[in-house]
PDB file of C-alpha atoms in Angstrom:
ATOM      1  CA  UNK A   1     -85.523  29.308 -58.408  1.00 65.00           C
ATOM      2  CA  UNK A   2     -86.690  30.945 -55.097  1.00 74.00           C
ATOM      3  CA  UNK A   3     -84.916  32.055 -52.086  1.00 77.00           C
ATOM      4  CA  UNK A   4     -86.884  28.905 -49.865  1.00 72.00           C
ATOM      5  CA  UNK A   5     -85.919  26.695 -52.164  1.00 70.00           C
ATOM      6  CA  UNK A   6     -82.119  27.252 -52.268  1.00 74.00           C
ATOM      7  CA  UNK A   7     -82.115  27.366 -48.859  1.00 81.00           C
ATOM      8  CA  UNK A   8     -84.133  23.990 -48.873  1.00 79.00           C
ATOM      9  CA  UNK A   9     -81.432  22.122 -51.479  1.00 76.00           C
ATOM     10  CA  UNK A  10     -78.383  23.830 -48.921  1.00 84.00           C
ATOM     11  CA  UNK A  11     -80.050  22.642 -45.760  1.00 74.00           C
ATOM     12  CA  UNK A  12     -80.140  19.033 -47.141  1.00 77.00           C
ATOM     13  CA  UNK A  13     -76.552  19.117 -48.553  1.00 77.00           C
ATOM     14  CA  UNK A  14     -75.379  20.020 -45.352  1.00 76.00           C
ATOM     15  CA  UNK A  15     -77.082  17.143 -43.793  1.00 72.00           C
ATOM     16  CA  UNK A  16     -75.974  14.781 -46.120  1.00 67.00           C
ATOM     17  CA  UNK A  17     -72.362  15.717 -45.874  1.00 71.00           C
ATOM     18  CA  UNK A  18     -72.719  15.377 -41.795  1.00 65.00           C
ATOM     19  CA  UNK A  19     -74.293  11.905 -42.720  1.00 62.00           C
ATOM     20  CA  UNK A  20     -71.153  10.945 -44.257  1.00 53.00           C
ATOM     21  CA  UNK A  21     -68.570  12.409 -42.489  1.00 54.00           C
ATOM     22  CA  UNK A  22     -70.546  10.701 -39.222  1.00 50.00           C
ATOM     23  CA  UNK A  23     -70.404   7.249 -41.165  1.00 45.00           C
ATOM     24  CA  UNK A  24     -66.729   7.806 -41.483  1.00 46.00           C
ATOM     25  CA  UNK A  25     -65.894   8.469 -38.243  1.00 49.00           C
ATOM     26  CA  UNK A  26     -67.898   5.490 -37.093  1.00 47.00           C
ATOM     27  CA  UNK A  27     -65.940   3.243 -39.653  1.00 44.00           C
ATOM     28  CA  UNK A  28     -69.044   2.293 -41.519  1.00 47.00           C
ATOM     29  CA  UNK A  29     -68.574   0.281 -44.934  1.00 53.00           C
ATOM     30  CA  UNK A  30     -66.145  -2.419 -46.622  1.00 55.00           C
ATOM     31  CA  UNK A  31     -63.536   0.393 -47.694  1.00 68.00           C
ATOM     32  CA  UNK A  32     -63.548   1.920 -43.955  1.00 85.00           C
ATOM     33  CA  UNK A  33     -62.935  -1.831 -42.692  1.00 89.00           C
ATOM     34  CA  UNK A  34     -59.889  -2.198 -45.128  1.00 90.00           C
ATOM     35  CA  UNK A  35     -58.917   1.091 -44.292  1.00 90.00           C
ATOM     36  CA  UNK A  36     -58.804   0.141 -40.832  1.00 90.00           C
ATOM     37  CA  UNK A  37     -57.483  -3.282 -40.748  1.00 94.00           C
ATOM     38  CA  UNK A  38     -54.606  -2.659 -43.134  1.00 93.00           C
ATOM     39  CA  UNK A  39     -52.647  -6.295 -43.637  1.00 94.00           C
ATOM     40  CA  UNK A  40     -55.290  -7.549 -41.400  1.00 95.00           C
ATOM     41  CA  UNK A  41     -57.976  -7.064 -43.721  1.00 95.00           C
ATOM     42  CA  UNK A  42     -55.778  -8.413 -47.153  1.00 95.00           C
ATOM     43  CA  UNK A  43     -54.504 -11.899 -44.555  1.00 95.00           C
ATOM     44  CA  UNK A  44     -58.876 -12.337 -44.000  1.00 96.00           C
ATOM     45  CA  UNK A  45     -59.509 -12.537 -47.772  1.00 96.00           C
ATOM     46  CA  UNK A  46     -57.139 -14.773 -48.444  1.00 96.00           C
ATOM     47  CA  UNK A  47     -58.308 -16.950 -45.307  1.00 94.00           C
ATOM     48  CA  UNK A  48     -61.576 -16.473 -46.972  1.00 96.00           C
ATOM     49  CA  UNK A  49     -60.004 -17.676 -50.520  1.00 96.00           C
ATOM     50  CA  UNK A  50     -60.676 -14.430 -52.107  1.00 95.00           C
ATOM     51  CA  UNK A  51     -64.230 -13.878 -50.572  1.00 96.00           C
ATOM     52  CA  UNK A  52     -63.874  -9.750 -49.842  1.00 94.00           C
ATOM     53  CA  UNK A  53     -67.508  -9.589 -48.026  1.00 95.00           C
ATOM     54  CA  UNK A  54     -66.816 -12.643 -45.896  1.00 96.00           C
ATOM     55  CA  UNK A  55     -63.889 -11.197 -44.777  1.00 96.00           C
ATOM     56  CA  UNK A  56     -65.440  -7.851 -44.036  1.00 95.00           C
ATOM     57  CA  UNK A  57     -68.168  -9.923 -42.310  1.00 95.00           C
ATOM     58  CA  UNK A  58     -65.901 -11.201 -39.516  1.00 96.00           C
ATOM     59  CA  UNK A  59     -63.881  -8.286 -39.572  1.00 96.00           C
ATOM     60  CA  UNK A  60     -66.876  -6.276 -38.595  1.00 95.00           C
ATOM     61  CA  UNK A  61     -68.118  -8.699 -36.194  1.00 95.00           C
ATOM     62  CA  UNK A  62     -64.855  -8.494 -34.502  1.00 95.00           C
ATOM     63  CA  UNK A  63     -65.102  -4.760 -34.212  1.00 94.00           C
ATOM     64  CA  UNK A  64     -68.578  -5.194 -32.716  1.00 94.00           C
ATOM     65  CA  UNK A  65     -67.094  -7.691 -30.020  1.00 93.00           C
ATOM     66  CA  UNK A  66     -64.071  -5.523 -29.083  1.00 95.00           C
ATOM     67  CA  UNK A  67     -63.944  -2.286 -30.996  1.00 92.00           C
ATOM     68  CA  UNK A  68     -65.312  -0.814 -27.575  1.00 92.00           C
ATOM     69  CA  UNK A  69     -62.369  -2.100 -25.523  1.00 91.00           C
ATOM     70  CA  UNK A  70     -60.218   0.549 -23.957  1.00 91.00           C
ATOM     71  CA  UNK A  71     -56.968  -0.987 -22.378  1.00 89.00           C
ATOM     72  CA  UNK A  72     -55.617   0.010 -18.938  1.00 94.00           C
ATOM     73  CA  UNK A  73     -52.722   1.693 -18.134  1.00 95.00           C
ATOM     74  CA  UNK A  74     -49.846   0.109 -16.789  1.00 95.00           C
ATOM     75  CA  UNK A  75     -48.411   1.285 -13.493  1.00 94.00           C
ATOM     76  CA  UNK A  76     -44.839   2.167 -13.483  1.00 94.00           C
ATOM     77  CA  UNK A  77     -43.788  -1.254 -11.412  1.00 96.00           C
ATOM     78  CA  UNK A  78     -45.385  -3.473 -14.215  1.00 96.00           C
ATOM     79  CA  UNK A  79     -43.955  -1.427 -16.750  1.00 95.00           C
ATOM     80  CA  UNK A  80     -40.664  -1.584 -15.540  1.00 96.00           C
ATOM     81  CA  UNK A  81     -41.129  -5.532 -14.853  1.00 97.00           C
ATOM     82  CA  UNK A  82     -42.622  -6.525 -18.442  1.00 97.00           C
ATOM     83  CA  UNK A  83     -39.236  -4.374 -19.630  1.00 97.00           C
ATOM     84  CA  UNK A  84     -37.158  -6.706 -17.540  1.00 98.00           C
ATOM     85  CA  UNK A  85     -38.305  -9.682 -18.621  1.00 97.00           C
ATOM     86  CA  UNK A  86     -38.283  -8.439 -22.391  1.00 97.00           C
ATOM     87  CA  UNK A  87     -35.121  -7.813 -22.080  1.00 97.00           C
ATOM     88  CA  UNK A  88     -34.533 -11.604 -20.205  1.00 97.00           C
ATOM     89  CA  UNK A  89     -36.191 -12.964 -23.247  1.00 97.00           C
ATOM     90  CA  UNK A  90     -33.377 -11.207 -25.844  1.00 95.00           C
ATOM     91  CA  UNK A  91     -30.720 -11.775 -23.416  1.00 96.00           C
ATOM     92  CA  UNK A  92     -31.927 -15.206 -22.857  1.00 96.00           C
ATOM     93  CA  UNK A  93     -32.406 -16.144 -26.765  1.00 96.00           C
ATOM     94  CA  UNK A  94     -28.017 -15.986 -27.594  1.00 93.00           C
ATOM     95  CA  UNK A  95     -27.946 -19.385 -25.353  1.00 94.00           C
ATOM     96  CA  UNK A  96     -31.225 -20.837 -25.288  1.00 95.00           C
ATOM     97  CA  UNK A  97     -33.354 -19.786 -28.509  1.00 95.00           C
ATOM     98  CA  UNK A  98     -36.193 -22.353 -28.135  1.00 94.00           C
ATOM     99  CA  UNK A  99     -37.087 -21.248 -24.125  1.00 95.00           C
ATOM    100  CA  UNK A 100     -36.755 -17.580 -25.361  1.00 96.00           C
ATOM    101  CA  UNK A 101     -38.985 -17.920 -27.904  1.00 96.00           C
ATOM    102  CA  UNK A 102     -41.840 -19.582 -25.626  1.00 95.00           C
ATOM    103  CA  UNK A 103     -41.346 -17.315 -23.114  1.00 97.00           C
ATOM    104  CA  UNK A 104     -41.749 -14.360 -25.483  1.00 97.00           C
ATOM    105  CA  UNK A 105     -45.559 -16.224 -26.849  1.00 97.00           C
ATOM    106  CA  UNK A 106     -46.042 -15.969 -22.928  1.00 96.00           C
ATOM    107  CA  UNK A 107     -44.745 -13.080 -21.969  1.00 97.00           C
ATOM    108  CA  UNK A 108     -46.672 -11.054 -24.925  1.00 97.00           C
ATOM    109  CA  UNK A 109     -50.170 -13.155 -23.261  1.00 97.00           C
ATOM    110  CA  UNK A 110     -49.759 -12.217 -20.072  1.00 97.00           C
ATOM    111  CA  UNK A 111     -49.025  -8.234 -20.971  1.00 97.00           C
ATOM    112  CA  UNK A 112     -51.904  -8.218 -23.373  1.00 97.00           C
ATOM    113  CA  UNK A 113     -53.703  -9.270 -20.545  1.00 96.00           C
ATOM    114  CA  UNK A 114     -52.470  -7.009 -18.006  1.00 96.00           C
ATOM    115  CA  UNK A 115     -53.804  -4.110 -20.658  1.00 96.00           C
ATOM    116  CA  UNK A 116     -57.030  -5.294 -20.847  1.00 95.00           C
ATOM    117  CA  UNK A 117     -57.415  -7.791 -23.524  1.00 96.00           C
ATOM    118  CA  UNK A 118     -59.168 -11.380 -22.934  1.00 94.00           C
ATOM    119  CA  UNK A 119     -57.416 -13.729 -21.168  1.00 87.00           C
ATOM    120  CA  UNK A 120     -59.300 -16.458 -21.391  1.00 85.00           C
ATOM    121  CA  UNK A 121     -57.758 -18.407 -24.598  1.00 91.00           C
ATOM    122  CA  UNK A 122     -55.554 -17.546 -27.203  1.00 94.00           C
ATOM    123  CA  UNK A 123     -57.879 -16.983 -30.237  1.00 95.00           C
ATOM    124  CA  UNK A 124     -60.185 -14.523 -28.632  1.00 95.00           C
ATOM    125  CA  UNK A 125     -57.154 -12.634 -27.580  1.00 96.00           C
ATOM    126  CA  UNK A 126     -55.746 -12.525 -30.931  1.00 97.00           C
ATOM    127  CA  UNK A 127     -58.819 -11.387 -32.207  1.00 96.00           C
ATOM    128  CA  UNK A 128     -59.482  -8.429 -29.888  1.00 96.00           C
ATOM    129  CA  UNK A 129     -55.758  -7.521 -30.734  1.00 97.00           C
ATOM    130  CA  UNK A 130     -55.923  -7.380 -34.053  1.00 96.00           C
ATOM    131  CA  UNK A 131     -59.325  -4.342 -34.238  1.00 96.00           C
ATOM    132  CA  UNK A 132     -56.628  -2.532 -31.999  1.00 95.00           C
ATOM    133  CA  UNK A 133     -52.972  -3.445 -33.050  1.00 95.00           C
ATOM    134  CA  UNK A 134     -53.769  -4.495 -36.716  1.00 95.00           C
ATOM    135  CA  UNK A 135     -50.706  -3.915 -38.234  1.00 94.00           C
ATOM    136  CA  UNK A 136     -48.562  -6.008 -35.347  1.00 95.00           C
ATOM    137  CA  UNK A 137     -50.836  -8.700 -34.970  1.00 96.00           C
ATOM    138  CA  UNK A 138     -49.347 -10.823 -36.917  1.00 95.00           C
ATOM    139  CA  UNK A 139     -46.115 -11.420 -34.760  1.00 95.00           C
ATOM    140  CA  UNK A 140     -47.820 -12.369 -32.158  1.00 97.00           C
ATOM    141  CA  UNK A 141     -49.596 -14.953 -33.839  1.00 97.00           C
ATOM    142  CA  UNK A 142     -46.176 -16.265 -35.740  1.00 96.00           C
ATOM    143  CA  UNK A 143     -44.047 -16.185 -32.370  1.00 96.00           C
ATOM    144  CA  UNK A 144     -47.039 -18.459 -30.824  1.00 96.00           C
ATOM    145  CA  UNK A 145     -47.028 -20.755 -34.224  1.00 96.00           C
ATOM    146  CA  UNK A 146     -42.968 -21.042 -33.749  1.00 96.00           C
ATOM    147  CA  UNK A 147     -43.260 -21.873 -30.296  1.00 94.00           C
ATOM    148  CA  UNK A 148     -45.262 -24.845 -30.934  1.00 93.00           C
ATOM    149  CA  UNK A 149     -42.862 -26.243 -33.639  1.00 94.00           C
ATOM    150  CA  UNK A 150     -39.782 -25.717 -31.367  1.00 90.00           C
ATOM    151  CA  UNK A 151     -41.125 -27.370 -28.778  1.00 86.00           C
ATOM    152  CA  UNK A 152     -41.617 -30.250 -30.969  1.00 87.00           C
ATOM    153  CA  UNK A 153     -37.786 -29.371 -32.874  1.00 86.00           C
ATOM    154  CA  UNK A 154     -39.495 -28.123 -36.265  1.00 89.00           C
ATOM    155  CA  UNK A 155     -38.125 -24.574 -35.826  1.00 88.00           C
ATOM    156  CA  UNK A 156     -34.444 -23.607 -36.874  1.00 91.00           C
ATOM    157  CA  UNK A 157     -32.756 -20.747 -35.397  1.00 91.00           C
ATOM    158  CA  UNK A 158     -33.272 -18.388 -38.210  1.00 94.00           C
ATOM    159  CA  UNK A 159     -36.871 -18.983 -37.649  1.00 94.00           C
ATOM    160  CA  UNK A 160     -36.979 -18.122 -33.917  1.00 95.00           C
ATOM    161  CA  UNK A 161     -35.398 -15.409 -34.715  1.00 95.00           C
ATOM    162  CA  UNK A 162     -37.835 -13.686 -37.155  1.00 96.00           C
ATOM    163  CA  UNK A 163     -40.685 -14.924 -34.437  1.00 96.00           C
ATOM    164  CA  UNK A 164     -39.080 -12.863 -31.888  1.00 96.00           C
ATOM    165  CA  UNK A 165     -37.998 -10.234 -33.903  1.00 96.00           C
ATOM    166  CA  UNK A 166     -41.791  -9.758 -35.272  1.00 95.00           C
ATOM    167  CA  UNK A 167     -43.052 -10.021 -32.086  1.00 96.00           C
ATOM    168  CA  UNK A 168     -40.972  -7.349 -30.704  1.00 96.00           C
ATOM    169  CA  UNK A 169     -43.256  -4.815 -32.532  1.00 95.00           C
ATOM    170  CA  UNK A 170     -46.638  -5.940 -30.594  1.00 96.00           C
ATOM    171  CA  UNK A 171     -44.728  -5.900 -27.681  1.00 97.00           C
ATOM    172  CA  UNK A 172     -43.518  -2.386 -28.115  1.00 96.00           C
ATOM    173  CA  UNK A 173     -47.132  -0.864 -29.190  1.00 94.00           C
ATOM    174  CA  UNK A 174     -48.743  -3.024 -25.672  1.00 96.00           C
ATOM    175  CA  UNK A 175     -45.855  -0.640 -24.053  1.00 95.00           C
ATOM    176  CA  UNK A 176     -46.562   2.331 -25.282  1.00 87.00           C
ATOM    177  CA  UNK A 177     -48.023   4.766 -22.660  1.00 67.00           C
ATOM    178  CA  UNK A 178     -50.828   6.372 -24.853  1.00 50.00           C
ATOM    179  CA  UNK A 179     -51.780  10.446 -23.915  1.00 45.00           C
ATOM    180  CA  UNK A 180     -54.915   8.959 -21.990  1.00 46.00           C
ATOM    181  CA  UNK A 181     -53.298   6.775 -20.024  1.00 53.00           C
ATOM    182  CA  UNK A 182     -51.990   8.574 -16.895  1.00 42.00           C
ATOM    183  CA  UNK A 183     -55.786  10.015 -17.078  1.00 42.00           C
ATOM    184  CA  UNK A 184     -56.723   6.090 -16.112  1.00 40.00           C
ATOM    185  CA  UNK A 185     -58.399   5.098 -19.298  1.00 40.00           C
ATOM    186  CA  UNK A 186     -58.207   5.319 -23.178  1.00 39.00           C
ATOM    187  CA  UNK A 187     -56.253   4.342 -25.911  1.00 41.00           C
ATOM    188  CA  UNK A 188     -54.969   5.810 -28.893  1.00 41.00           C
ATOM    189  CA  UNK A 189     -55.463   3.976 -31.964  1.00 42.00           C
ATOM    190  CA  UNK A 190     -52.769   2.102 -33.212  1.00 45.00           C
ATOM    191  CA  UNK A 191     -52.335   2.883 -36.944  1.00 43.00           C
ATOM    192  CA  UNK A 192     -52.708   6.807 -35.975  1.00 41.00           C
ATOM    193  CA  UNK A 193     -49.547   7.111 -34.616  1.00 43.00           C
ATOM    194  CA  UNK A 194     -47.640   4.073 -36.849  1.00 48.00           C
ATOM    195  CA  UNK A 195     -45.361   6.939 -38.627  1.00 42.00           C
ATOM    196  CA  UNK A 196     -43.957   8.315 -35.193  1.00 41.00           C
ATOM    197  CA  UNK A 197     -43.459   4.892 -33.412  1.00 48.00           C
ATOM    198  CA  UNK A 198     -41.456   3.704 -36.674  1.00 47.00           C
ATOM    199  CA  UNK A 199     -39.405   6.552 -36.396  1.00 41.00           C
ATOM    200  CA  UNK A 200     -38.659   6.140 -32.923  1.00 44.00           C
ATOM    201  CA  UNK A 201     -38.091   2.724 -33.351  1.00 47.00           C
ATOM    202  CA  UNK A 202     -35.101   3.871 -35.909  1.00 44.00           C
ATOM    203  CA  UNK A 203     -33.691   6.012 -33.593  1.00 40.00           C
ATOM    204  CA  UNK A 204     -33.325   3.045 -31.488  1.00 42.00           C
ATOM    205  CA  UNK A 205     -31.177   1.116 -33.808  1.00 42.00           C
ATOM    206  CA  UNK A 206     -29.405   4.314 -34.474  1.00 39.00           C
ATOM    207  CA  UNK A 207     -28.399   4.824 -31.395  1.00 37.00           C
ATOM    208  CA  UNK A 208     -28.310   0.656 -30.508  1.00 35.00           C
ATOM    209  CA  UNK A 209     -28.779   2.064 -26.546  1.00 37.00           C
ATOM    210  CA  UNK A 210     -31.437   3.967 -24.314  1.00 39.00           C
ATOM    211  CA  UNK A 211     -33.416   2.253 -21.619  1.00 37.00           C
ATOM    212  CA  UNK A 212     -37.483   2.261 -20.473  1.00 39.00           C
ATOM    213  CA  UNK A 213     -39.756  -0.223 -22.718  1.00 39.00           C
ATOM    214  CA  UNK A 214     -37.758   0.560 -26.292  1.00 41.00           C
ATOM    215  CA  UNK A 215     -33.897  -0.032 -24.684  1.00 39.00           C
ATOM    216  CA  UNK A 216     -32.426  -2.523 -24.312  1.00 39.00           C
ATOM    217  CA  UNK A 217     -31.044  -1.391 -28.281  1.00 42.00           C
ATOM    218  CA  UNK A 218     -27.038  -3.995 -27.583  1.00 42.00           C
ATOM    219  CA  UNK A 219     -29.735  -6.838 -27.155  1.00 45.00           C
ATOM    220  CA  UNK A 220     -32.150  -6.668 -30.113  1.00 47.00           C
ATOM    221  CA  UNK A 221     -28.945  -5.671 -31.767  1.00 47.00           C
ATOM    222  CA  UNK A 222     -27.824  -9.469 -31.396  1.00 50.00           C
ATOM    223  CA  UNK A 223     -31.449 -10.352 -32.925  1.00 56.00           C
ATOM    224  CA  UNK A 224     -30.733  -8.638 -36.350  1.00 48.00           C
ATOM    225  CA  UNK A 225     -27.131 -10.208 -36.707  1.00 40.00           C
ATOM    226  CA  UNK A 226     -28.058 -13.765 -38.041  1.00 42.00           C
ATOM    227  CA  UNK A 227     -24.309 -14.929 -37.785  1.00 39.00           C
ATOM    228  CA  UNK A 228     -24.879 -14.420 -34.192  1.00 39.00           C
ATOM    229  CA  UNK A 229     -27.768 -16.740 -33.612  1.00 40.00           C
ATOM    230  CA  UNK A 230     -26.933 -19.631 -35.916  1.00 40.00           C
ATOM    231  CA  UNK A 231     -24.804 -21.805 -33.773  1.00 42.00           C
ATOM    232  CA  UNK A 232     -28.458 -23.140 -32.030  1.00 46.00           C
ATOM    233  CA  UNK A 233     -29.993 -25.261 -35.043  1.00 47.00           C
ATOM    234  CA  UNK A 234     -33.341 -27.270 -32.907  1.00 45.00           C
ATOM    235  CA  UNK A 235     -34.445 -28.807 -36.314  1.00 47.00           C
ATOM    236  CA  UNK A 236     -31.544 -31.078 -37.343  1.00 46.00           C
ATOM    237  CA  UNK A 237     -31.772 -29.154 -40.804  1.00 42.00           C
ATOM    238  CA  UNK A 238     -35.457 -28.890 -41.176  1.00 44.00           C
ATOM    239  CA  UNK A 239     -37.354 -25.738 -41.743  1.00 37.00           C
TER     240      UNK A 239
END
């Protein structure tokens, strides 16, 4: 074999390898969208009965809708507001479990908003939320679910409390201050730093105290007591 063509057949390797590692950092093809989505991606098949490319279809039309979206930073004042009221909404759910839990479906609207996803109806939201927070998601959309039935006294206590207590993670990840954000812009993606939030998160209970967007730890602590939060039945027995 010559010398031009060895060269030739390395040349093209090269290129194909920079072909694929490219692809993969662009998040091209079904296994990069699972990949991606995590528990996202297995809750769209089963919407889908099953159907794995209709699934990956929407998924990657969502990602061509919002994948581009880069949320804002919070100033200090909201940060330290949105805290507050999280911490209303815990404080708030010992007495009055139904009002705490629509406040949270609220609350978690208005600071998704505030970091630069849509605001103009629920579902779009949801779905710009879940190409950037896929693995919390899902609380947001079962706190908003639970609010409905309270309202309408189809939600026990033990319920509401799961809502809040799932949606608790969202709100914590739309809290995080991300490296880019005191630059004014940028976002770091969600699943890439799962590991370190979850072990800050068990610090938290460790310690059950702190402050800033993850304190509050003597009022979530009430959350994950259910003897504490069963005296408030809304549903006369029903689930």
């Amino acid at each position: 074999m010559s010398t031009g063509l060895i060269i030739t057949l390395i040349v093209a390797a090269v290129v194909v390898l920079a072909i694929a590692a490219f692809l993969a950092r662009r998040g091209g093809g079904p296994h990069s969208v699972k990949r991606r989505f995590g528990p996202e991606y297995e809750r769209t098949v089963a919407q889908h009965n099953g159907d794995a490319k209709a699934a990956e279809r929407e998924l990657s039309e969502r990602l061509r809708r919002h994948g581009e979206l880069r949320a804002k930073p919070l100033s200090p004042r909201e940060r330290e507001e949105y805290a507050a009221q999280w911490a209303a909404v815990q404080e708030r759910f010992v007495d009055a479990p139904v009002e705490a839990v629509v406040s949270a479906d609220r609350l978690l609207s208005r600071l998704a908003e505030a970091r630069g996803f849509p605001g103009d109806g629920y579902d779009e939201q949801v779905s710009a939320l879940s190409v950037h927070h896929p693995r919390r998601v899902q609380g947001y959309r079962e706190v908003h679910a639970v609010a409905v039935l309270a309202r309408e006294g189809q939600a026990d206590t033990e319920r509401l409390r799961e809502a809040l207590v799932h949606a608790r993670a969202l709100y914590e990840d739309l809290m995080e201050q991300s490296a880019h954000d005191s630059h004014g812009g940028g976002r770091r993606h969600e699943h890439d730093h799962e590991h370190s939030r979850d072990h800050d998160r068990d610090r938290e209970h460790a310690h059950a105290g702190g402050s800033g967007s993850r304190g509050h730890g003597r009022l979530s602590e009430r959350l994950y007591l259910p003897g504490a939060v069963r005296r408030h039945d809304t549903s006369g027995g029903r689930a």
